[in-house]
Amino acid sequence: MELFVLEHKRLWRTPRVWICVLLCFFYCIIYTGFISYQWTYFGTPGEDPTNLYSNNFNGYSAIRDYQAQSDKYGDFWTDEAFQQMVKDFQTMEPPQQLQSMYDWTVASSFLNRLYPELKDNDQQQYQPLIHYVDTEELTDFYTRRQDYLEHTLEGNVQNYLLTDEDAEMLQKMDSQMKTPWRYEWIQGWQYVLSNSLPMLSKMAPYLAIVLAFIFSGEWHNSTAPLLHTTKYGWKKLARVKVLSGFAFAAELYALIAGGKVLLQLIFLGTKGWDMPIQMIKILAVAPWNMLQAELFELAFAFLGVVGYAGIVMLMSALVKNNVLSLVLSLAFIYVPDLFARYLPVWAQNASQFIPMVGTPTDLFQMNVFHLFGKGIWMPYLLITIPVLIGLVCVPFAIRSWARRQRA
C-alpha cells in the first residue's frame, strides 16, 4: 500500500497530469457543460436564431419556463395531451413558436413518423406537418406506434439487418413497456442522454496523454535500470504502476462524471426521471426509464475508461518511445472512425467494442450483434466487452515491461 501511495503521488506531481486534468475539466464541465446549459443550448434565442452564440445567457430561468409549459399537458402522454400540444403550437406566434425547447420538435417527430397519411403534398414543401394538421385526427397514438415499430422491424429483416429471431427478441423487450407513458419536459433529458453524457468519451485523449508515459516514460527518463535495483522488485513495481494508472483513470472519471451530474441536478433537477426513453426515440425497444438509461450511460463510460486505461498502459509497456506510445494509444480511438464507413455492418458493430469508441446512445437503437450464432442486443455487449479487453491487457503490460527490465 505504501508503494502504491508513493507511485500515485509521483504521478499526480507531474505537470503534464495537472494540465490534462484542468483542460479536460474546462472542456467537459465548463465549455460543454455550464456554458451549454446557461447559454448555447438552453438559452432563449437572441437576435439571430440560427446562431447559438447569440442566445441569451438565461438557461436556468428558461428551463423553468419549459418545465412549467409541459405541466399543462398532464402527467401522462395521451392522445389528448398530444392534440393539445400541437394545437398550442398552431395558435402561438413567433418567437415562442420557433423555440424548439418547448417539445415542439418531439411532437413534430411523432407526427411525421406515425401520421404520414395526414401530410398535404401541396403544403409539405412549405411547412412541416405540425403547422397545419387537424388535431382531431391525432388519435390511437400507441396503436400507431406499435404498427410503426413492427413495420420497421419487418423492413430490417427483409434487408438482412436482423433475423426473425432478432425481431422477436426486440418485440419481446418492447412489450414490457407500460402505457400510457409518463410525460414531463423531454428536451432536458434528451440533452443529458444524447449530448451531455456521451461527451464523457472526450476524456480519452487526456487519459492517453497521462497514461501513455507510465512505462515508456521510465525509459525516456533513463530511470528503468534504477527501478530494477529497488527492494520491491520489477514485478511488484509494474503492478503498482498499473494500479496507479487505473486509480488515476477512476479519479478523472469521478471528477468529470460527477461534474456532469451536478450540473444536471442544478439546472434540470430530477423531474421526468421516470419517463420512458421512447419519448426521446420512439423506436427504442428497451423497457427503461430516463434514470435507468442515465445509469447505463454512466456505467458505460466508467467501464470504457477502465478498458481504455488498460490498452494505453499496454502500449506504454510495449514501446520505449513516449511519442510512439501516445500515437498508438490515440490510434485506437480515432482510426476506427476513419474507416468505419468502408467496413461491412458486422465489422462496424464490432469496432464499437473498442473501449471509448462505441456510444452509449446505442441503447436507443435496435442493433443486434451475433456472437456464436446467438443474437445479443448491442448495449449488453458494449458495457461488458470493452472493460474485459482492458483487463486482459494488464498482465501482458506487466509481463512486457518486466521482460524489458530483465533485458
Short mmCIF file of C-alpha atoms in Angstrom, two decimals:
data_model
loop_
_atom_site.label_atom_id
_atom_site.label_comp_id
_atom_site.label_asym_id
_atom_site.label_seq_id
_atom_site.Cartn_x
_atom_site.Cartn_y
_atom_site.Cartn_z
CA MET A 1 0.00 0.00 0.00
CA GLU A 2 2.84 2.36 0.86
CA LEU A 3 4.45 1.81 -2.53
CA PHE A 4 1.13 2.47 -4.29
CA VAL A 5 0.67 5.77 -2.43
CA LEU A 6 4.17 6.89 -3.33
CA GLU A 7 3.75 5.97 -7.00
CA HIS A 8 0.35 7.65 -7.19
CA LYS A 9 1.65 10.86 -5.63
CA ARG A 10 4.54 10.75 -8.09
CA LEU A 11 2.08 10.52 -10.96
CA TRP A 12 -0.02 13.47 -9.73
CA ARG A 13 3.04 15.66 -9.17
CA THR A 14 3.77 15.63 -12.90
CA PRO A 15 2.84 18.99 -14.52
CA ARG A 16 1.55 17.13 -17.57
CA VAL A 17 -1.10 15.45 -15.42
CA TRP A 18 -2.40 18.69 -13.92
CA ILE A 19 -2.53 20.39 -17.31
CA CYS A 20 -4.54 17.48 -18.77
CA VAL A 21 -6.94 17.39 -15.83
CA LEU A 22 -7.56 21.15 -15.98
CA LEU A 23 -8.08 21.11 -19.76
CA CYS A 24 -10.41 18.13 -19.53
CA PHE A 25 -12.40 19.82 -16.75
CA PHE A 26 -12.68 23.06 -18.68
CA TYR A 27 -13.81 21.37 -21.90
CA CYS A 28 -16.23 18.80 -20.42
CA ILE A 29 -17.64 20.74 -17.45
CA ILE A 30 -17.29 24.44 -18.24
CA TYR A 31 -17.47 24.68 -22.04
CA THR A 32 -19.78 21.77 -22.95
CA GLY A 33 -21.45 21.76 -19.54
CA PHE A 34 -22.18 25.03 -17.76
CA ILE A 35 -21.99 27.20 -20.88
CA SER A 36 -24.28 24.84 -22.79
CA TYR A 37 -26.88 24.81 -20.03
CA GLN A 38 -26.81 28.53 -19.38
CA TRP A 39 -26.18 29.88 -22.85
CA THR A 40 -25.66 28.00 -26.11
CA TYR A 41 -28.17 25.14 -25.73
CA PHE A 42 -30.94 26.21 -23.37
CA GLY A 43 -30.63 29.98 -23.51
CA THR A 44 -33.56 31.63 -25.30
CA PRO A 45 -32.86 32.67 -28.92
CA GLY A 46 -31.27 36.07 -29.42
CA GLU A 47 -31.37 38.38 -32.41
CA ASP A 48 -30.09 35.67 -34.77
CA PRO A 49 -31.96 32.38 -34.07
CA THR A 50 -29.60 30.47 -36.38
CA ASN A 51 -26.56 31.39 -34.26
CA LEU A 52 -26.31 29.58 -30.92
CA TYR A 53 -23.83 32.16 -29.65
CA SER A 54 -26.44 34.88 -29.99
CA ASN A 55 -28.63 33.14 -27.40
CA ASN A 56 -29.41 34.92 -24.16
CA PHE A 57 -27.46 33.95 -21.03
CA ASN A 58 -30.61 32.77 -19.22
CA GLY A 59 -30.64 29.00 -19.46
CA TYR A 60 -31.58 28.41 -15.80
CA SER A 61 -34.73 30.55 -15.90
CA ALA A 62 -35.62 29.37 -19.43
CA ILE A 63 -35.54 25.74 -18.30
CA ARG A 64 -38.06 26.60 -15.55
CA ASP A 65 -40.34 28.08 -18.21
CA TYR A 66 -40.07 24.98 -20.38
CA GLN A 67 -40.84 22.72 -17.43
CA ALA A 68 -43.84 24.83 -16.46
CA GLN A 69 -45.14 24.70 -20.03
CA SER A 70 -45.01 20.89 -20.01
CA ASP A 71 -47.04 20.71 -16.78
CA LYS A 72 -50.18 21.88 -18.57
CA TYR A 73 -50.30 18.65 -20.62
CA GLY A 74 -50.70 16.38 -17.61
CA ASP A 75 -48.61 13.58 -16.16
CA PHE A 76 -49.10 11.08 -18.99
CA TRP A 77 -48.71 11.12 -22.76
CA THR A 78 -52.21 10.60 -24.11
CA ASP A 79 -53.99 11.42 -27.36
CA GLU A 80 -55.49 14.44 -25.63
CA ALA A 81 -52.08 15.69 -24.44
CA PHE A 82 -50.64 15.21 -27.92
CA GLN A 83 -53.55 17.07 -29.53
CA GLN A 84 -53.27 19.94 -27.07
CA MET A 85 -49.52 20.34 -27.65
CA VAL A 86 -49.95 20.51 -31.42
CA LYS A 87 -52.90 22.90 -31.02
CA ASP A 88 -50.83 25.17 -28.77
CA PHE A 89 -48.07 25.24 -31.35
CA GLN A 90 -50.50 26.22 -34.10
CA THR A 91 -52.04 29.04 -32.06
CA MET A 92 -48.78 30.50 -30.74
CA GLU A 93 -46.99 33.23 -32.61
CA PRO A 94 -43.23 33.59 -33.07
CA PRO A 95 -40.85 33.79 -31.28
CA GLN A 96 -42.42 31.23 -28.89
CA GLN A 97 -43.45 29.01 -31.78
CA LEU A 98 -39.87 28.91 -33.05
CA GLN A 99 -38.47 27.87 -29.66
CA SER A 100 -37.81 24.13 -30.11
CA MET A 101 -37.18 23.61 -26.39
CA TYR A 102 -40.93 23.61 -25.78
CA ASP A 103 -41.04 19.97 -27.06
CA TRP A 104 -42.40 21.12 -30.41
CA THR A 105 -39.68 19.15 -32.22
CA VAL A 106 -40.66 16.00 -30.31
CA ALA A 107 -44.31 16.37 -31.28
CA SER A 108 -43.32 17.09 -34.89
CA SER A 109 -41.17 13.95 -34.98
CA PHE A 110 -44.05 11.83 -33.69
CA LEU A 111 -46.35 13.32 -36.32
CA ASN A 112 -44.04 12.63 -39.23
CA ARG A 113 -43.50 9.02 -38.23
CA LEU A 114 -46.93 7.95 -37.04
CA TYR A 115 -49.30 10.04 -39.16
CA PRO A 116 -47.73 10.21 -42.64
CA GLU A 117 -51.13 9.98 -44.38
CA LEU A 118 -52.08 13.38 -42.95
CA LYS A 119 -49.40 15.18 -44.95
CA ASP A 120 -50.68 17.62 -47.53
CA ASN A 121 -48.47 17.32 -50.58
CA ASP A 122 -49.24 20.90 -51.55
CA GLN A 123 -48.30 22.21 -48.11
CA GLN A 124 -45.39 19.86 -47.38
CA GLN A 125 -42.84 21.77 -49.38
CA TYR A 126 -43.62 24.96 -47.47
CA GLN A 127 -44.45 23.90 -43.90
CA PRO A 128 -43.95 20.85 -41.66
CA LEU A 129 -47.00 18.76 -40.80
CA ILE A 130 -47.28 20.23 -37.29
CA HIS A 131 -48.20 23.64 -38.76
CA TYR A 132 -51.44 22.58 -40.46
CA VAL A 133 -52.55 19.12 -39.28
CA ASP A 134 -56.11 18.73 -37.95
CA THR A 135 -55.54 17.90 -34.29
CA GLU A 136 -58.81 15.94 -34.08
CA GLU A 137 -57.23 13.28 -36.28
CA LEU A 138 -54.37 12.65 -33.86
CA THR A 139 -55.76 9.52 -32.21
CA ASP A 140 -54.64 5.94 -31.46
CA PHE A 141 -51.08 7.05 -30.69
CA TYR A 142 -49.93 3.77 -29.09
CA THR A 143 -51.55 1.57 -31.72
CA ARG A 144 -49.85 3.55 -34.46
CA ARG A 145 -46.56 3.43 -32.65
CA GLN A 146 -46.79 -0.37 -32.36
CA ASP A 147 -47.60 -0.69 -36.06
CA TYR A 148 -44.68 1.59 -36.92
CA LEU A 149 -42.31 -0.50 -34.81
CA GLU A 150 -43.45 -3.78 -36.36
CA HIS A 151 -43.17 -2.32 -39.86
CA THR A 152 -39.63 -1.11 -39.17
CA LEU A 153 -38.56 -4.47 -37.73
CA GLU A 154 -40.04 -6.24 -40.75
CA GLY A 155 -38.10 -3.93 -43.07
CA ASN A 156 -34.86 -4.61 -41.19
CA VAL A 157 -35.45 -8.36 -41.52
CA GLN A 158 -36.07 -8.04 -45.25
CA ASN A 159 -32.87 -6.01 -45.61
CA TYR A 160 -30.94 -8.69 -43.67
CA LEU A 161 -30.08 -6.30 -40.86
CA LEU A 162 -31.97 -8.50 -38.41
CA THR A 163 -33.11 -12.10 -38.34
CA ASP A 164 -36.62 -13.23 -37.44
CA GLU A 165 -35.29 -14.29 -34.04
CA ASP A 166 -33.76 -10.84 -33.50
CA ALA A 167 -37.04 -9.11 -34.36
CA GLU A 168 -38.92 -11.41 -31.98
CA MET A 169 -36.42 -10.69 -29.18
CA LEU A 170 -36.72 -6.92 -29.67
CA GLN A 171 -40.51 -7.06 -29.77
CA LYS A 172 -40.47 -9.03 -26.53
CA MET A 173 -38.35 -6.33 -24.92
CA ASP A 174 -40.70 -3.64 -26.14
CA SER A 175 -43.78 -5.50 -24.86
CA GLN A 176 -42.60 -4.86 -21.30
CA MET A 177 -43.32 -1.15 -21.71
CA LYS A 178 -46.43 0.09 -19.90
CA THR A 179 -48.77 2.61 -21.47
CA PRO A 180 -49.64 5.42 -21.23
CA TRP A 181 -46.12 6.80 -20.95
CA ARG A 182 -45.16 9.22 -18.20
CA TYR A 183 -44.64 12.73 -19.51
CA GLU A 184 -42.58 15.68 -18.33
CA TRP A 185 -40.46 18.14 -20.27
CA ILE A 186 -38.44 15.95 -22.66
CA GLN A 187 -35.73 18.21 -24.10
CA GLY A 188 -33.71 18.32 -20.88
CA TRP A 189 -33.36 14.56 -20.67
CA GLN A 190 -32.72 14.36 -24.39
CA TYR A 191 -29.77 16.69 -23.94
CA VAL A 192 -28.41 14.70 -20.99
CA LEU A 193 -28.68 11.28 -22.64
CA SER A 194 -27.88 12.22 -26.24
CA ASN A 195 -25.32 15.02 -25.78
CA SER A 196 -24.02 15.56 -22.27
CA LEU A 197 -23.14 12.08 -21.00
CA PRO A 198 -21.82 10.79 -24.35
CA MET A 199 -19.30 13.64 -24.09
CA LEU A 200 -17.53 11.57 -21.41
CA SER A 201 -15.80 9.78 -24.28
CA LYS A 202 -13.88 13.04 -24.83
CA MET A 203 -11.82 12.10 -21.78
CA ALA A 204 -9.89 9.58 -23.91
CA PRO A 205 -7.15 11.91 -25.29
CA TYR A 206 -6.42 13.26 -21.82
CA LEU A 207 -6.17 9.74 -20.41
CA ALA A 208 -3.83 8.79 -23.23
CA ILE A 209 -1.53 11.77 -22.63
CA VAL A 210 -1.16 10.83 -18.95
CA LEU A 211 -1.08 7.03 -19.05
CA ALA A 212 0.95 6.57 -22.25
CA PHE A 213 4.08 7.60 -20.32
CA ILE A 214 3.63 5.33 -17.30
CA PHE A 215 6.07 2.72 -18.57
CA SER A 216 7.67 4.29 -21.63
CA GLY A 217 8.45 7.37 -19.55
CA GLU A 218 10.80 5.33 -17.36
CA TRP A 219 12.89 4.51 -20.44
CA HIS A 220 12.67 8.09 -21.66
CA ASN A 221 13.95 9.40 -18.31
CA SER A 222 16.55 6.59 -18.03
CA THR A 223 15.12 5.51 -14.67
CA ALA A 224 14.15 1.95 -15.66
CA PRO A 225 17.51 0.38 -14.64
CA LEU A 226 17.37 2.26 -11.32
CA LEU A 227 13.88 0.92 -10.60
CA HIS A 228 15.18 -2.59 -11.14
CA THR A 229 17.59 -2.20 -8.23
CA THR A 230 14.95 -1.20 -5.68
CA LYS A 231 14.00 -3.51 -2.84
CA TYR A 232 10.49 -4.05 -4.22
CA GLY A 233 11.47 -5.80 -7.47
CA TRP A 234 10.31 -5.21 -11.04
CA LYS A 235 7.12 -7.24 -10.91
CA LYS A 236 5.70 -5.51 -7.84
CA LEU A 237 6.63 -2.12 -9.27
CA ALA A 238 4.85 -2.96 -12.51
CA ARG A 239 1.71 -3.97 -10.65
CA VAL A 240 1.78 -0.78 -8.60
CA LYS A 241 2.17 1.31 -11.75
CA VAL A 242 -0.86 -0.39 -13.30
CA LEU A 243 -2.95 0.14 -10.16
CA SER A 244 -1.87 3.77 -10.05
CA GLY A 245 -2.91 4.18 -13.69
CA PHE A 246 -6.33 2.68 -13.03
CA ALA A 247 -6.73 4.84 -9.93
CA PHE A 248 -5.98 7.98 -11.94
CA ALA A 249 -8.49 6.93 -14.63
CA ALA A 250 -11.17 6.38 -11.96
CA GLU A 251 -10.38 9.73 -10.31
CA LEU A 252 -10.59 11.62 -13.59
CA TYR A 253 -13.88 9.86 -14.38
CA ALA A 254 -15.28 10.73 -10.94
CA LEU A 255 -14.32 14.39 -11.41
CA ILE A 256 -15.86 14.74 -14.87
CA ALA A 257 -18.90 12.48 -14.46
CA GLY A 258 -19.59 13.97 -11.03
CA GLY A 259 -19.45 17.46 -12.52
CA LYS A 260 -21.86 16.46 -15.29
CA VAL A 261 -24.36 15.03 -12.81
CA LEU A 262 -24.05 18.05 -10.51
CA LEU A 263 -24.79 20.45 -13.38
CA GLN A 264 -27.76 18.30 -14.36
CA LEU A 265 -29.19 18.45 -10.84
CA ILE A 266 -28.66 22.23 -10.62
CA PHE A 267 -30.19 23.11 -13.97
CA LEU A 268 -32.70 20.31 -14.63
CA GLY A 269 -33.46 18.79 -11.24
CA THR A 270 -34.95 15.30 -11.19
CA LYS A 271 -38.30 15.88 -12.88
CA GLY A 272 -39.08 13.30 -15.54
CA TRP A 273 -36.70 10.59 -14.36
CA ASP A 274 -39.48 8.01 -14.73
CA MET A 275 -40.36 8.87 -18.34
CA PRO A 276 -39.66 6.03 -20.81
CA ILE A 277 -36.76 6.56 -23.18
CA GLN A 278 -39.24 6.10 -26.04
CA MET A 279 -40.14 9.75 -25.51
CA ILE A 280 -36.68 10.55 -26.91
CA LYS A 281 -36.53 7.89 -29.62
CA ILE A 282 -39.92 6.42 -30.49
CA LEU A 283 -38.38 3.24 -31.93
CA ALA A 284 -36.37 2.43 -28.80
CA VAL A 285 -37.28 -1.03 -27.51
CA ALA A 286 -35.54 -1.11 -24.13
CA PRO A 287 -38.14 -1.02 -21.32
CA TRP A 288 -36.12 1.60 -19.44
CA ASN A 289 -36.90 4.98 -17.99
CA MET A 290 -34.63 8.03 -18.15
CA LEU A 291 -32.90 7.32 -14.84
CA GLN A 292 -32.10 3.74 -15.84
CA ALA A 293 -30.73 4.98 -19.16
CA GLU A 294 -28.54 7.53 -17.34
CA LEU A 295 -27.15 4.87 -15.02
CA PHE A 296 -26.38 2.72 -18.05
CA GLU A 297 -24.53 5.58 -19.75
CA LEU A 298 -22.55 6.38 -16.61
CA ALA A 299 -21.59 2.71 -16.21
CA PHE A 300 -20.75 2.52 -19.92
CA ALA A 301 -18.40 5.49 -19.60
CA PHE A 302 -16.70 4.20 -16.44
CA LEU A 303 -16.11 0.71 -17.80
CA GLY A 304 -14.89 2.25 -21.06
CA VAL A 305 -12.41 4.39 -19.13
CA VAL A 306 -11.10 1.31 -17.31
CA GLY A 307 -10.83 -0.63 -20.56
CA TYR A 308 -9.05 2.18 -22.38
CA ALA A 309 -6.64 2.69 -19.48
CA GLY A 310 -5.62 -0.97 -19.80
CA ILE A 311 -4.96 -0.58 -23.54
CA VAL A 312 -2.91 2.61 -23.11
CA MET A 313 -0.74 1.07 -20.40
CA LEU A 314 -0.11 -1.95 -22.64
CA MET A 315 1.04 0.37 -25.45
CA SER A 316 3.27 2.16 -22.94
CA ALA A 317 4.86 -1.12 -21.88
CA LEU A 318 5.38 -2.42 -25.41
CA VAL A 319 7.41 0.53 -26.72
CA LYS A 320 10.18 2.65 -25.25
CA ASN A 321 9.32 5.82 -27.14
CA ASN A 322 6.89 8.25 -25.49
CA VAL A 323 5.63 9.71 -28.76
CA LEU A 324 5.02 6.29 -30.34
CA SER A 325 3.24 5.10 -27.20
CA LEU A 326 0.93 8.13 -27.32
CA VAL A 327 0.29 7.82 -31.07
CA LEU A 328 -0.61 4.13 -30.78
CA SER A 329 -2.96 4.88 -27.86
CA LEU A 330 -4.76 7.63 -29.77
CA ALA A 331 -4.97 5.44 -32.87
CA PHE A 332 -7.25 3.04 -31.01
CA ILE A 333 -9.96 5.70 -30.65
CA TYR A 334 -9.57 7.66 -33.90
CA VAL A 335 -8.65 5.12 -36.59
CA PRO A 336 -11.91 3.07 -36.26
CA ASP A 337 -13.96 6.20 -37.06
CA LEU A 338 -11.83 6.97 -40.10
CA PHE A 339 -12.51 3.61 -41.73
CA ALA A 340 -15.98 2.85 -40.32
CA ARG A 341 -17.90 3.69 -43.49
CA TYR A 342 -15.71 1.38 -45.58
CA LEU A 343 -16.41 -1.65 -43.39
CA PRO A 344 -19.32 -4.11 -43.55
CA VAL A 345 -22.05 -3.68 -40.94
CA TRP A 346 -20.81 -6.50 -38.70
CA ALA A 347 -17.29 -5.01 -38.68
CA GLN A 348 -18.66 -1.55 -37.88
CA ASN A 349 -20.56 -3.03 -34.94
CA ALA A 350 -17.50 -4.97 -33.79
CA SER A 351 -15.35 -1.82 -33.83
CA GLN A 352 -17.73 -0.33 -31.25
CA PHE A 353 -16.36 -2.79 -28.69
CA ILE A 354 -13.04 -0.94 -28.60
CA PRO A 355 -13.00 0.99 -25.31
CA MET A 356 -14.19 4.60 -25.67
CA VAL A 357 -15.05 4.10 -29.35
CA GLY A 358 -18.66 2.93 -29.02
CA THR A 359 -21.51 5.20 -27.96
CA PRO A 360 -23.98 4.73 -25.09
CA THR A 361 -26.75 6.16 -27.29
CA ASP A 362 -26.93 2.70 -28.88
CA LEU A 363 -29.47 1.95 -26.14
CA PHE A 364 -31.95 3.89 -28.29
CA GLN A 365 -31.27 1.66 -31.30
CA MET A 366 -32.29 -1.85 -32.38
CA ASN A 367 -28.80 -3.11 -33.22
CA VAL A 368 -28.13 -6.79 -32.61
CA PHE A 369 -24.70 -8.45 -32.73
CA HIS A 370 -24.42 -12.15 -33.44
CA LEU A 371 -21.95 -13.97 -31.24
CA PHE A 372 -21.52 -17.72 -31.75
CA GLY A 373 -24.76 -17.75 -33.70
CA LYS A 374 -26.78 -16.06 -30.96
CA GLY A 375 -28.21 -12.58 -31.35
CA ILE A 376 -27.40 -10.23 -28.45
CA TRP A 377 -28.69 -6.68 -28.08
CA MET A 378 -25.68 -4.43 -28.64
CA PRO A 379 -25.80 -2.37 -25.40
CA TYR A 380 -25.32 -5.56 -23.36
CA LEU A 381 -22.03 -6.18 -25.18
CA LEU A 382 -20.98 -2.53 -25.24
CA ILE A 383 -20.95 -2.43 -21.45
CA THR A 384 -19.01 -5.67 -20.95
CA ILE A 385 -16.55 -6.34 -23.79
CA PRO A 386 -14.59 -3.02 -23.62
CA VAL A 387 -13.71 -3.42 -19.95
CA LEU A 388 -12.77 -7.07 -20.50
CA ILE A 389 -10.42 -6.02 -23.30
CA GLY A 390 -8.71 -3.55 -20.98
CA LEU A 391 -8.37 -6.04 -18.13
CA VAL A 392 -6.92 -8.67 -20.46
CA CYS A 393 -4.23 -6.14 -21.46
CA VAL A 394 -3.00 -5.77 -17.86
CA PRO A 395 -1.00 -9.00 -17.43
CA PHE A 396 0.56 -8.51 -20.87
CA ALA A 397 1.59 -4.98 -19.91
CA ILE A 398 3.22 -6.19 -16.70
CA ARG A 399 4.95 -9.07 -18.45
CA SER A 400 6.15 -6.92 -21.33
CA TRP A 401 7.68 -4.29 -19.08
CA ALA A 402 9.20 -6.96 -16.85
CA ARG A 403 10.81 -8.66 -19.86
CA ARG A 404 12.39 -5.40 -20.93
CA GLN A 405 13.60 -4.84 -17.38
CA ARG A 406 15.34 -8.20 -17.32
CA ALA A 407 16.88 -7.47 -20.69
#
